[in-house]
Amino acid sequence: MENSRFFANKACPYYPCHGDADNFSCLFCFCPLYALGESCGGDYKYTDSGVKDCSNCAIPHRTENYDYIIKRSAEVVELVQKK
């Protein structure tokens, strides 16, 4: 179902938290790939205190990346199961 691939919460006080408001999906508000660390494939950096900063990454917020997120989410499940 195509309409399940996009959600924009324009009532959110942070909308859009980062990225292009014309093509910004809130569906993956908290990126499911964050747990993959350096292998997430996104545009991130680490702060001086060692926190992963994804504010420059738009991968989970662009509609065309829906399939990528879903496919890579299986890696997150595997990672959690190993712990």
Coordinates of N, CA, C and O in Angstrom, one line a residue:
M1 N 0.8 -1.2 0.0 CA 0.0 0.0 0.0 C 0.9 1.2 0.0 O 1.6 1.5 0.9
E2 N 0.8 2.0 -1.0 CA 1.7 3.2 -1.2 C 1.5 4.2 -0.1 O 2.4 4.9 0.3
N3 N 0.3 4.5 0.3 CA 0.0 5.5 1.3 C 0.6 5.2 2.7 O 0.7 6.1 3.5
S4 N 1.0 4.0 2.9 CA 1.6 3.7 4.2 C 3.1 4.0 4.2 O 3.8 3.8 5.2
R5 N 3.7 4.4 3.1 CA 5.1 4.7 3.0 C 5.5 6.2 3.4 O 6.6 6.5 3.4
F6 N 4.5 7.0 3.7 CA 4.8 8.4 4.0 C 3.8 8.9 5.1 O 2.6 8.5 5.1
F7 N 4.3 9.6 6.0 CA 3.5 10.3 7.0 C 4.2 11.6 7.4 O 5.4 11.6 7.7
A8 N 3.5 12.7 7.4 CA 4.0 14.0 7.7 C 3.2 14.5 8.9 O 2.0 14.8 8.8
N9 N 3.9 14.7 10.0 CA 3.2 15.2 11.2 C 3.5 16.7 11.3 O 4.4 17.2 12.0
K10 N 2.8 17.5 10.5 CA 3.0 18.9 10.4 C 2.6 19.7 11.7 O 3.0 20.8 11.9
A11 N 1.9 19.0 12.6 CA 1.6 19.6 13.9 C 2.7 19.5 14.9 O 2.7 20.1 15.9
C12 N 3.7 18.7 14.6 CA 4.8 18.5 15.5 C 5.6 19.8 15.6 O 5.9 20.5 14.6
P13 N 6.0 20.2 16.8 CA 6.7 21.5 16.9 C 8.1 21.5 16.3 O 8.7 22.5 16.1
Y14 N 8.6 20.3 16.0 CA 9.9 20.1 15.4 C 9.9 19.9 13.9 O 10.9 19.7 13.3
Y15 N 8.7 19.9 13.3 CA 8.6 19.6 11.9 C 9.1 20.7 11.0 O 8.7 21.8 11.2
P16 N 9.8 20.5 10.0 CA 10.7 19.3 9.8 C 11.9 19.4 10.7 O 12.5 20.5 10.8
C17 N 12.2 18.4 11.5 CA 13.4 18.5 12.4 C 14.7 18.7 11.7 O 15.5 19.4 12.2
H18 N 14.8 18.2 10.5 CA 15.9 18.4 9.6 C 15.6 17.9 8.2 O 14.9 17.0 8.1
G19 N 16.1 18.6 7.2 CA 15.8 18.2 5.9 C 14.8 19.1 5.1 O 14.4 20.1 5.6
D20 N 14.3 18.6 4.0 CA 13.5 19.3 3.1 C 12.0 19.1 3.5 O 11.5 18.0 3.4
A21 N 11.4 20.2 3.8 CA 9.9 20.2 4.2 C 9.0 19.7 3.1 O 8.0 19.1 3.4
D22 N 9.4 19.9 1.9 CA 8.6 19.5 0.8 C 8.6 18.0 0.5 O 7.7 17.4 -0.1
N23 N 9.6 17.3 1.0 CA 9.7 15.8 0.9 C 10.2 15.2 2.2 O 11.3 14.6 2.2
F24 N 9.4 15.4 3.2 CA 9.9 15.0 4.6 C 8.8 14.1 5.2 O 7.7 14.5 5.5
S25 N 9.2 12.9 5.4 CA 8.4 11.9 6.1 C 8.8 11.7 7.5 O 9.9 11.5 7.8
C26 N 7.8 11.7 8.4 CA 8.0 11.4 9.8 C 7.8 10.0 10.2 O 7.9 9.6 11.3
L27 N 7.6 9.1 9.2 CA 7.3 7.7 9.4 C 8.3 7.0 10.3 O 8.0 6.3 11.2
F28 N 9.6 7.3 10.0 CA 10.7 6.8 10.8 C 11.3 7.9 11.6 O 12.5 8.2 11.5
C29 N 10.5 8.5 12.4 CA 10.9 9.7 13.2 C 12.2 9.4 14.0 O 13.2 10.1 14.0
F30 N 12.3 8.2 14.6 CA 13.5 7.7 15.2 C 14.0 6.6 14.3 O 13.4 5.6 14.1
C31 N 15.2 6.9 13.7 CA 15.7 6.0 12.6 C 15.9 4.6 13.2 O 16.7 4.4 14.1
P32 N 15.3 3.6 12.5 CA 15.5 2.2 12.9 C 17.0 1.7 12.7 O 17.4 0.7 13.3
L33 N 17.7 2.5 11.9 CA 19.1 2.0 11.6 C 20.1 2.6 12.5 O 21.3 2.3 12.4
Y34 N 19.7 3.5 13.4 CA 20.6 4.1 14.4 C 21.5 3.1 15.1 O 22.7 3.2 15.3
A35 N 20.9 2.0 15.5 CA 21.6 0.9 16.2 C 22.7 0.2 15.4 O 23.5 -0.4 16.0
L36 N 22.7 0.4 14.1 CA 23.7 -0.2 13.3 C 25.1 0.6 13.4 O 26.1 0.1 12.8
G37 N 25.1 1.7 14.1 CA 26.3 2.4 14.3 C 26.9 2.9 13.0 O 26.2 3.5 12.2
E38 N 28.1 2.7 12.8 CA 28.8 3.2 11.6 C 28.4 2.5 10.3 O 28.7 3.1 9.3
S39 N 27.7 1.4 10.4 CA 27.3 0.8 9.2 C 25.9 1.1 8.7 O 25.3 0.4 7.9
C40 N 25.3 2.1 9.3 CA 23.9 2.5 9.0 C 23.7 3.0 7.6 O 22.7 2.9 7.0
G41 N 24.8 3.6 7.0 CA 24.7 4.1 5.6 C 24.3 5.5 5.6 O 24.2 6.1 4.5
G42 N 24.1 6.2 6.7 CA 23.6 7.6 6.7 C 24.7 8.6 6.8 O 25.9 8.2 7.0
D43 N 24.4 9.8 6.8 CA 25.3 11.0 6.9 C 25.3 11.4 8.4 O 24.4 12.1 8.8
Y44 N 26.2 10.9 9.2 CA 26.3 11.1 10.6 C 27.7 11.5 11.0 O 28.6 11.5 10.2
K45 N 27.8 12.0 12.2 CA 29.1 12.2 12.8 C 29.0 11.9 14.3 O 27.9 11.7 14.8
Y46 N 30.1 11.8 15.0 CA 30.1 11.6 16.4 C 30.4 12.9 17.1 O 31.4 13.6 16.7
T47 N 29.7 13.3 18.1 CA 30.1 14.5 18.9 C 31.3 14.2 19.7 O 31.8 13.1 19.8
D48 N 31.9 15.3 20.3 CA 33.1 15.1 21.1 C 32.8 14.2 22.3 O 33.8 13.5 22.7
S49 N 31.6 14.1 22.7 CA 31.3 13.2 23.8 C 30.9 11.8 23.4 O 30.5 10.9 24.2
G50 N 31.0 11.5 22.1 CA 30.8 10.1 21.6 C 29.4 9.8 21.2 O 29.1 8.6 20.9
V51 N 28.5 10.8 21.1 CA 27.1 10.5 20.8 C 27.0 10.6 19.2 O 27.5 11.6 18.6
K52 N 26.3 9.7 18.7 CA 26.1 9.7 17.2 C 25.1 10.8 16.9 O 23.9 10.8 17.4
D53 N 25.5 11.7 16.0 CA 24.6 12.9 15.6 C 24.2 12.7 14.2 O 25.0 12.7 13.2
C54 N 22.9 12.5 14.0 CA 22.4 12.2 12.7 C 21.6 13.4 12.1 O 20.8 13.2 11.1
S55 N 21.8 14.6 12.6 CA 21.1 15.7 12.2 C 21.3 16.1 10.7 O 20.5 16.8 10.1
N56 N 22.3 15.6 10.1 CA 22.6 15.9 8.6 C 22.0 14.8 7.7 O 22.2 14.8 6.5
C57 N 21.4 13.7 8.3 CA 21.0 12.6 7.6 C 19.5 12.7 7.3 O 18.7 12.9 8.1
A58 N 19.1 12.5 6.0 CA 17.7 12.5 5.6 C 17.2 11.1 5.1 O 16.1 11.0 4.7
I59 N 18.1 10.1 5.2 CA 17.7 8.8 4.7 C 16.3 8.3 5.2 O 15.5 8.0 4.4
P60 N 16.1 8.3 6.5 CA 14.8 7.8 7.0 C 13.6 8.7 6.7 O 12.5 8.4 6.8
H61 N 13.9 10.0 6.2 CA 12.8 11.0 6.0 C 12.4 11.1 4.6 O 11.5 11.9 4.3
R62 N 13.1 10.5 3.7 CA 12.8 10.6 2.3 C 12.0 9.4 1.8 O 12.4 8.2 2.0
T63 N 10.8 9.6 1.2 CA 9.9 8.6 0.8 C 10.6 7.5 0.0 O 10.3 6.3 0.1
E64 N 11.5 7.9 -0.9 CA 12.1 6.9 -1.8 C 13.1 5.9 -1.1 O 13.5 4.9 -1.6
N65 N 13.3 6.2 0.2 CA 14.2 5.3 1.0 C 13.4 4.3 1.8 O 14.1 3.6 2.6
Y66 N 12.1 4.3 1.7 CA 11.3 3.4 2.5 C 11.8 1.9 2.4 O 12.0 1.2 3.4
D67 N 12.0 1.4 1.2 CA 12.4 0.0 1.0 C 13.8 -0.2 1.6 O 14.0 -1.3 2.1
Y68 N 14.7 0.7 1.5 CA 16.0 0.6 2.0 C 15.9 0.4 3.5 O 16.6 -0.5 4.1
I69 N 15.1 1.2 4.2 CA 14.9 1.2 5.7 C 14.4 -0.2 6.1 O 14.8 -0.8 7.0
I70 N 13.3 -0.6 5.4 CA 12.7 -1.9 5.7 C 13.7 -3.0 5.5 O 13.8 -3.9 6.4
K71 N 14.4 -3.0 4.4 CA 15.4 -4.1 4.2 C 16.5 -4.1 5.2 O 16.8 -5.2 5.7
R72 N 17.0 -3.0 5.6 CA 18.1 -2.9 6.5 C 17.6 -3.2 8.0 O 18.4 -3.5 8.9
S73 N 16.3 -3.0 8.2 CA 15.8 -3.2 9.6 C 16.0 -4.7 10.0 O 16.1 -4.9 11.2
A74 N 16.1 -5.6 9.1 CA 16.3 -7.0 9.4 C 17.7 -7.1 10.1 O 17.9 -7.9 11.0
E75 N 18.7 -6.3 9.7 CA 20.0 -6.3 10.3 C 19.9 -5.8 11.8 O 20.7 -6.3 12.6
V76 N 19.0 -4.9 12.1 CA 18.8 -4.4 13.4 C 18.3 -5.6 14.3 O 18.7 -5.8 15.4
V77 N 17.3 -6.3 13.7 CA 16.7 -7.4 14.5 C 17.8 -8.4 14.8 O 17.9 -8.9 15.9
E78 N 18.6 -8.8 13.8 CA 19.7 -9.7 14.0 C 20.7 -9.2 15.1 O 21.1 -10.0 16.0
L79 N 21.0 -7.9 15.1 CA 21.9 -7.3 16.1 C 21.3 -7.5 17.5 O 22.0 -7.9 18.4
V80 N 20.0 -7.2 17.6 CA 19.4 -7.3 18.9 C 19.3 -8.7 19.4 O 19.5 -9.0 20.6
Q81 N 19.0 -9.7 18.5 CA 18.9 -11.1 18.9 C 20.3 -11.6 19.3 O 20.3 -12.5 20.2
K82 N 21.4 -11.1 18.9 CA 22.7 -11.5 19.3 C 23.1 -11.1 20.7 O 23.9 -11.7 21.3
K83 N 22.4 -10.0 21.2 CA 22.7 -9.5 22.5 C 22.0 -10.2 23.6 O 21.1 -10.9 23.5

